[in-house]
Amino acid sequence: MHDFQYKQGTFHCGEVPLEEIAKEVGTPFYCYSLPTLERHIRAFEDPLQDVDHQTCFAMKANSCLAILNTMARQGLGADVVSGGELYRALHAGIPAHKIVYSGVGKTTDEIDRAIRAGIMMFNIESEQELEVINARAGQLGKKAPISIRVNPDVDPHTHPYISTGMRDNKFGIDIEGSMAQYVKAREMENIEIVGIDCHIGSQLTDVTPFIDAVERLKVLIANLGKLGIEFRYLDLGGGLGITYSNEEPPNPKDYCTAILEAVGPLGLKLIFEPGRVIVGNAGILVTRVLYRKETKTKTFIIVDAGMNDLIRPALYGAYHEITPVEEHNGGTEKADVVGPICESSDFLAKERDLPRFVRGDLIAVMSAGAYGHTMASNYNSRPKPPEVLVDRTRFYVVSKRQSYEDLMSGEIVPDTIR
Ligand SMILES: *Cc1c(COP(=O)(O)O)cnc(C)c1O
């Protein structure tokens, strides 16, 4: 199915053996497949081809410039959540009018930059944010386009850390409160109401919560209509899940079909903000075994990638499939795959049945294209790993491994220090 396959017993991305990339860039490294990425984009876009819509890739999932540029070339926009992401998106060639800006903590500087750039809309997450955006737009002599992010209070049945549309989450404004905020926004001089928005969580494996959210939004849209409040965009957020191990999420076609049916003939342009479903299975992390360590009770496979490179297992207990780069035909053993970081949460896999790995083996950590490199940090003063993009027979190092100098850039020791 995907572009990561064994050929003559060695794991490849497209036509390129991962071993060859490891020789060139060292380990660990992220590896993305361009054909897979393009296929995922088409899988999402094809069912929507006759629908007035704009897909805005949620770039917190993967903000590599080469990936963003691919999105731009395929006509996608971006969902940004910071000034840094806005800067990157524009730099990668995504036009401002295809950018939506979400997030509960937009600063004045970030708001000003987005207004000046001329983005499609701000997704408003609180009453105060609405007031600040109105004031800043006034200062800049512009009208700020907004939608209100509605928290529809539906349970997405996902990990609590990535569920965002329940009453107790910090995101959005509840349905009743949203009515009041729209009425308020209508009176504001420098605000233009252009849409309504919701995003209920990530890694959803069932369409029902999406449909429940749409139903609740439709009631709200009808009630707003009675007050004469109308708009152009219905933003349905992202959140469609992928298969990490044995999850069976709806495919993009079934998701889109179900959503379109639930939305019905509203006459609004639909905005989608998928992240994980586009990039998650288009990327892997490749790491090398440093040591085997056998204790009385356990076997540890110690690798050169840590939680600073891929934090999802430590953060969410997330599962990533572990695949040997050279096909093993020996037996298996139960082992933990752990990194070099000084934390017990620094693991990539726990209690897995794995081939008997030895020092020097290469391992592919699957499904690492989303929330992988973007969540990488310099913890333990470890340089962030490089990102490699493979296009069939060729590979490109699209972001370099950080150097030790990079780690200290911008730091000074005051010379009057004592
Ligand atoms: C994270 C996020 C997304 C993308 O979520 P995925 O699960 O990666 O599709 C979309 N919209 C908003 C507002 C987000 O915060």
PDB file of C-alpha atoms in Angstrom, residues 21-183:
ATOM      1  CA  ILE A  21      20.152   7.497   3.684  1.00  0.00           C
ATOM      2  CA  ALA A  22      21.535   6.547   7.105  1.00  0.00           C
ATOM      3  CA  LYS A  23      25.041   6.377   5.585  1.00  0.00           C
ATOM      4  CA  GLU A  24      24.624   9.878   4.215  1.00  0.00           C
ATOM      5  CA  VAL A  25      22.931  11.718   7.114  1.00  0.00           C
ATOM      6  CA  GLY A  26      23.586   9.516  10.151  1.00  0.00           C
ATOM      7  CA  THR A  27      20.913   8.530  12.652  1.00  0.00           C
ATOM      8  CA  PRO A  28      18.347   9.285  13.895  1.00  0.00           C
ATOM      9  CA  PHE A  29      16.515  10.907  10.966  1.00  0.00           C
ATOM     10  CA  TYR A  30      12.973  11.493   9.800  1.00  0.00           C
ATOM     11  CA  CYS A  31      12.109  10.188   6.343  1.00  0.00           C
ATOM     12  CA  TYR A  32       9.059  11.321   4.375  1.00  0.00           C
ATOM     13  CA  SER A  33       7.685   9.869   1.156  1.00  0.00           C
ATOM     14  CA  LEU A  34       6.618  12.501  -1.350  1.00  0.00           C
ATOM     15  CA  PRO A  35       4.423  10.131  -3.425  1.00  0.00           C
ATOM     16  CA  THR A  36       2.630   8.970  -0.236  1.00  0.00           C
ATOM     17  CA  LEU A  37       2.120  12.551   0.865  1.00  0.00           C
ATOM     18  CA  GLU A  38       0.656  13.456  -2.528  1.00  0.00           C
ATOM     19  CA  ARG A  39      -1.556  10.373  -2.467  1.00  0.00           C
ATOM     20  CA  HIS A  40      -2.913  11.332   0.970  1.00  0.00           C
ATOM     21  CA  ILE A  41      -3.651  14.848  -0.240  1.00  0.00           C
ATOM     22  CA  ARG A  42      -5.546  13.466  -3.240  1.00  0.00           C
ATOM     23  CA  ALA A  43      -7.424  10.961  -1.062  1.00  0.00           C
ATOM     24  CA  PHE A  44      -8.721  13.884   0.979  1.00  0.00           C
ATOM     25  CA  GLU A  45      -9.331  16.258  -1.928  1.00  0.00           C
ATOM     26  CA  ASP A  46     -10.902  13.904  -4.477  1.00  0.00           C
ATOM     27  CA  PRO A  47     -14.199  13.356  -2.595  1.00  0.00           C
ATOM     28  CA  LEU A  48     -14.458  17.140  -2.231  1.00  0.00           C
ATOM     29  CA  GLN A  49     -13.753  18.061  -5.835  1.00  0.00           C
ATOM     30  CA  ASP A  50     -17.318  19.176  -6.569  1.00  0.00           C
ATOM     31  CA  VAL A  51     -17.726  20.896  -3.212  1.00  0.00           C
ATOM     32  CA  ASP A  52     -16.964  24.559  -2.541  1.00  0.00           C
ATOM     33  CA  HIS A  53     -14.205  24.101   0.014  1.00  0.00           C
ATOM     34  CA  GLN A  54     -10.682  24.949   1.149  1.00  0.00           C
ATOM     35  CA  THR A  55      -8.444  22.470   2.920  1.00  0.00           C
ATOM     36  CA  CYS A  56      -6.100  24.182   5.363  1.00  0.00           C
ATOM     37  CA  PHE A  57      -3.372  21.754   6.450  1.00  0.00           C
ATOM     38  CA  ALA A  58      -2.886  21.880  10.235  1.00  0.00           C
ATOM     39  CA  MET A  59       0.803  22.593  10.135  1.00  0.00           C
ATOM     40  CA  LYS A  60       1.499  21.854  13.768  1.00  0.00           C
ATOM     41  CA  ALA A  61       1.463  18.221  12.598  1.00  0.00           C
ATOM     42  CA  ASN A  62       4.418  18.849  10.286  1.00  0.00           C
ATOM     43  CA  SER A  63       5.811  22.274   9.493  1.00  0.00           C
ATOM     44  CA  CYS A  64       8.810  21.292   7.372  1.00  0.00           C
ATOM     45  CA  LEU A  65       9.101  23.878   4.576  1.00  0.00           C
ATOM     46  CA  ALA A  66       9.396  21.253   1.835  1.00  0.00           C
ATOM     47  CA  ILE A  67       6.216  19.574   3.084  1.00  0.00           C
ATOM     48  CA  LEU A  68       4.389  22.898   3.322  1.00  0.00           C
ATOM     49  CA  ASN A  69       5.532  23.797  -0.155  1.00  0.00           C
ATOM     50  CA  THR A  70       4.020  20.524  -1.399  1.00  0.00           C
ATOM     51  CA  MET A  71       0.749  21.523   0.258  1.00  0.00           C
ATOM     52  CA  ALA A  72       0.946  24.925  -1.422  1.00  0.00           C
ATOM     53  CA  ARG A  73       1.540  23.379  -4.847  1.00  0.00           C
ATOM     54  CA  GLN A  74      -1.479  21.107  -4.339  1.00  0.00           C
ATOM     55  CA  GLY A  75      -3.662  24.120  -3.561  1.00  0.00           C
ATOM     56  CA  LEU A  76      -3.907  23.580   0.169  1.00  0.00           C
ATOM     57  CA  GLY A  77      -3.912  26.388   2.695  1.00  0.00           C
ATOM     58  CA  ALA A  78      -2.776  26.235   6.319  1.00  0.00           C
ATOM     59  CA  ASP A  79      -4.258  26.216   9.781  1.00  0.00           C
ATOM     60  CA  VAL A  80      -1.731  28.073  11.932  1.00  0.00           C
ATOM     61  CA  VAL A  81      -1.569  28.397  15.704  1.00  0.00           C
ATOM     62  CA  SER A  82       1.282  30.870  16.178  1.00  0.00           C
ATOM     63  CA  GLY A  83       3.134  33.768  14.588  1.00  0.00           C
ATOM     64  CA  GLY A  84       5.995  31.386  13.819  1.00  0.00           C
ATOM     65  CA  GLU A  85       3.684  29.066  11.908  1.00  0.00           C
ATOM     66  CA  LEU A  86       2.193  32.025  10.015  1.00  0.00           C
ATOM     67  CA  TYR A  87       5.706  33.125   9.045  1.00  0.00           C
ATOM     68  CA  ARG A  88       6.636  29.629   7.888  1.00  0.00           C
ATOM     69  CA  ALA A  89       3.403  29.121   5.937  1.00  0.00           C
ATOM     70  CA  LEU A  90       3.854  32.391   4.040  1.00  0.00           C
ATOM     71  CA  HIS A  91       7.518  31.594   3.456  1.00  0.00           C
ATOM     72  CA  ALA A  92       6.586  28.175   2.024  1.00  0.00           C
ATOM     73  CA  GLY A  93       4.320  29.840  -0.535  1.00  0.00           C
ATOM     74  CA  ILE A  94       0.903  29.376   1.054  1.00  0.00           C
ATOM     75  CA  PRO A  95      -1.129  32.490   0.207  1.00  0.00           C
ATOM     76  CA  ALA A  96      -2.499  34.468   3.162  1.00  0.00           C
ATOM     77  CA  HIS A  97      -6.081  34.177   1.950  1.00  0.00           C
ATOM     78  CA  LYS A  98      -5.828  30.404   2.460  1.00  0.00           C
ATOM     79  CA  ILE A  99      -4.649  30.697   6.079  1.00  0.00           C
ATOM     80  CA  VAL A 100      -6.853  30.321   9.136  1.00  0.00           C
ATOM     81  CA  TYR A 101      -5.496  31.148  12.567  1.00  0.00           C
ATOM     82  CA  SER A 102      -6.566  29.029  15.566  1.00  0.00           C
ATOM     83  CA  GLY A 103      -5.371  28.860  19.170  1.00  0.00           C
ATOM     84  CA  VAL A 104      -6.402  30.170  22.572  1.00  0.00           C
ATOM     85  CA  GLY A 105      -3.385  32.404  23.202  1.00  0.00           C
ATOM     86  CA  LYS A 106      -2.781  34.713  20.247  1.00  0.00           C
ATOM     87  CA  THR A 107      -0.520  37.609  21.265  1.00  0.00           C
ATOM     88  CA  THR A 108      -0.943  41.206  20.107  1.00  0.00           C
ATOM     89  CA  ASP A 109       2.121  40.921  17.886  1.00  0.00           C
ATOM     90  CA  GLU A 110       0.841  37.697  16.322  1.00  0.00           C
ATOM     91  CA  ILE A 111      -2.581  39.252  15.732  1.00  0.00           C
ATOM     92  CA  ASP A 112      -1.034  42.308  14.059  1.00  0.00           C
ATOM     93  CA  ARG A 113       1.052  40.155  11.741  1.00  0.00           C
ATOM     94  CA  ALA A 114      -1.969  38.082  10.722  1.00  0.00           C
ATOM     95  CA  ILE A 115      -4.118  41.159  10.091  1.00  0.00           C
ATOM     96  CA  ARG A 116      -1.377  42.770   7.994  1.00  0.00           C
ATOM     97  CA  ALA A 117      -0.845  39.564   6.022  1.00  0.00           C
ATOM     98  CA  GLY A 118      -4.564  39.437   5.175  1.00  0.00           C
ATOM     99  CA  ILE A 119      -5.463  35.941   6.381  1.00  0.00           C
ATOM    100  CA  MET A 120      -8.798  34.250   5.627  1.00  0.00           C
ATOM    101  CA  MET A 121      -9.960  34.368   9.244  1.00  0.00           C
ATOM    102  CA  PHE A 122      -9.171  34.248  12.928  1.00  0.00           C
ATOM    103  CA  ASN A 123     -10.867  31.419  14.777  1.00  0.00           C
ATOM    104  CA  ILE A 124     -11.819  33.212  17.991  1.00  0.00           C
ATOM    105  CA  GLU A 125     -11.492  31.258  21.207  1.00  0.00           C
ATOM    106  CA  SER A 126     -12.565  33.780  23.876  1.00  0.00           C
ATOM    107  CA  GLU A 127     -14.451  37.020  24.453  1.00  0.00           C
ATOM    108  CA  GLN A 128     -11.283  38.924  25.359  1.00  0.00           C
ATOM    109  CA  GLU A 129      -9.518  37.723  22.237  1.00  0.00           C
ATOM    110  CA  LEU A 130     -12.402  39.091  20.153  1.00  0.00           C
ATOM    111  CA  GLU A 131     -12.066  42.484  21.873  1.00  0.00           C
ATOM    112  CA  VAL A 132      -8.308  42.591  21.374  1.00  0.00           C
ATOM    113  CA  ILE A 133      -8.587  41.679  17.685  1.00  0.00           C
ATOM    114  CA  ASN A 134     -11.205  44.398  17.188  1.00  0.00           C
ATOM    115  CA  ALA A 135      -8.908  46.933  18.863  1.00  0.00           C
ATOM    116  CA  ARG A 136      -5.823  45.873  16.894  1.00  0.00           C
ATOM    117  CA  ALA A 137      -7.702  45.941  13.579  1.00  0.00           C
ATOM    118  CA  GLY A 138      -8.866  49.468  14.454  1.00  0.00           C
ATOM    119  CA  GLN A 139      -5.271  50.522  15.158  1.00  0.00           C
ATOM    120  CA  LEU A 140      -4.157  49.131  11.810  1.00  0.00           C
ATOM    121  CA  GLY A 141      -7.100  50.668   9.939  1.00  0.00           C
ATOM    122  CA  LYS A 142      -8.353  47.247   8.797  1.00  0.00           C
ATOM    123  CA  LYS A 143     -11.297  44.961   9.327  1.00  0.00           C
ATOM    124  CA  ALA A 144     -10.405  41.599  10.858  1.00  0.00           C
ATOM    125  CA  PRO A 145     -12.278  38.573   9.435  1.00  0.00           C
ATOM    126  CA  ILE A 146     -13.374  36.210  12.194  1.00  0.00           C
ATOM    127  CA  SER A 147     -15.223  33.040  12.954  1.00  0.00           C
ATOM    128  CA  ILE A 148     -16.016  31.847  16.431  1.00  0.00           C
ATOM    129  CA  ARG A 149     -14.641  28.495  17.465  1.00  0.00           C
ATOM    130  CA  VAL A 150     -17.605  26.778  19.008  1.00  0.00           C
ATOM    131  CA  ASN A 151     -17.026  24.122  21.631  1.00  0.00           C
ATOM    132  CA  PRO A 152     -19.921  21.779  20.853  1.00  0.00           C
ATOM    133  CA  ASP A 153     -19.404  19.608  23.951  1.00  0.00           C
ATOM    134  CA  VAL A 154     -19.108  16.266  22.178  1.00  0.00           C
ATOM    135  CA  ASP A 155     -16.889  13.437  23.363  1.00  0.00           C
ATOM    136  CA  PRO A 156     -14.458  12.470  20.593  1.00  0.00           C
ATOM    137  CA  HIS A 157     -13.481   9.196  22.355  1.00  0.00           C
ATOM    138  CA  THR A 158      -9.790   9.845  21.952  1.00  0.00           C
ATOM    139  CA  HIS A 159      -6.877  10.389  24.350  1.00  0.00           C
ATOM    140  CA  PRO A 160      -7.826  13.103  26.907  1.00  0.00           C
ATOM    141  CA  TYR A 161      -4.742  15.172  25.986  1.00  0.00           C
ATOM    142  CA  ILE A 162      -5.919  15.463  22.370  1.00  0.00           C
ATOM    143  CA  SER A 163      -9.632  15.936  22.958  1.00  0.00           C
ATOM    144  CA  THR A 164     -10.593  19.583  22.558  1.00  0.00           C
ATOM    145  CA  GLY A 165     -14.355  19.856  22.083  1.00  0.00           C
ATOM    146  CA  MET A 166     -15.690  18.948  25.509  1.00  0.00           C
ATOM    147  CA  ARG A 167     -17.102  21.398  28.020  1.00  0.00           C
ATOM    148  CA  ASP A 168     -14.081  21.233  30.317  1.00  0.00           C
ATOM    149  CA  ASN A 169     -11.476  21.803  27.577  1.00  0.00           C
ATOM    150  CA  LYS A 170      -9.814  25.200  27.239  1.00  0.00           C
ATOM    151  CA  PHE A 171     -10.781  25.465  23.569  1.00  0.00           C
ATOM    152  CA  GLY A 172     -13.553  27.446  21.914  1.00  0.00           C
ATOM    153  CA  ILE A 173     -16.681  29.040  23.328  1.00  0.00           C
ATOM    154  CA  ASP A 174     -19.733  27.023  24.352  1.00  0.00           C
ATOM    155  CA  ILE A 175     -22.812  27.060  22.150  1.00  0.00           C
ATOM    156  CA  GLU A 176     -24.869  29.478  24.279  1.00  0.00           C
ATOM    157  CA  GLY A 177     -21.886  31.789  24.777  1.00  0.00           C
ATOM    158  CA  SER A 178     -21.175  31.743  21.025  1.00  0.00           C
ATOM    159  CA  MET A 179     -24.594  33.310  20.297  1.00  0.00           C
ATOM    160  CA  ALA A 180     -23.760  36.211  22.593  1.00  0.00           C
ATOM    161  CA  GLN A 181     -20.285  36.635  21.081  1.00  0.00           C
ATOM    162  CA  TYR A 182     -21.641  36.733  17.529  1.00  0.00           C
ATOM    163  CA  VAL A 183     -24.116  39.419  18.567  1.00  0.00           C
TER     164      VAL A 183
END
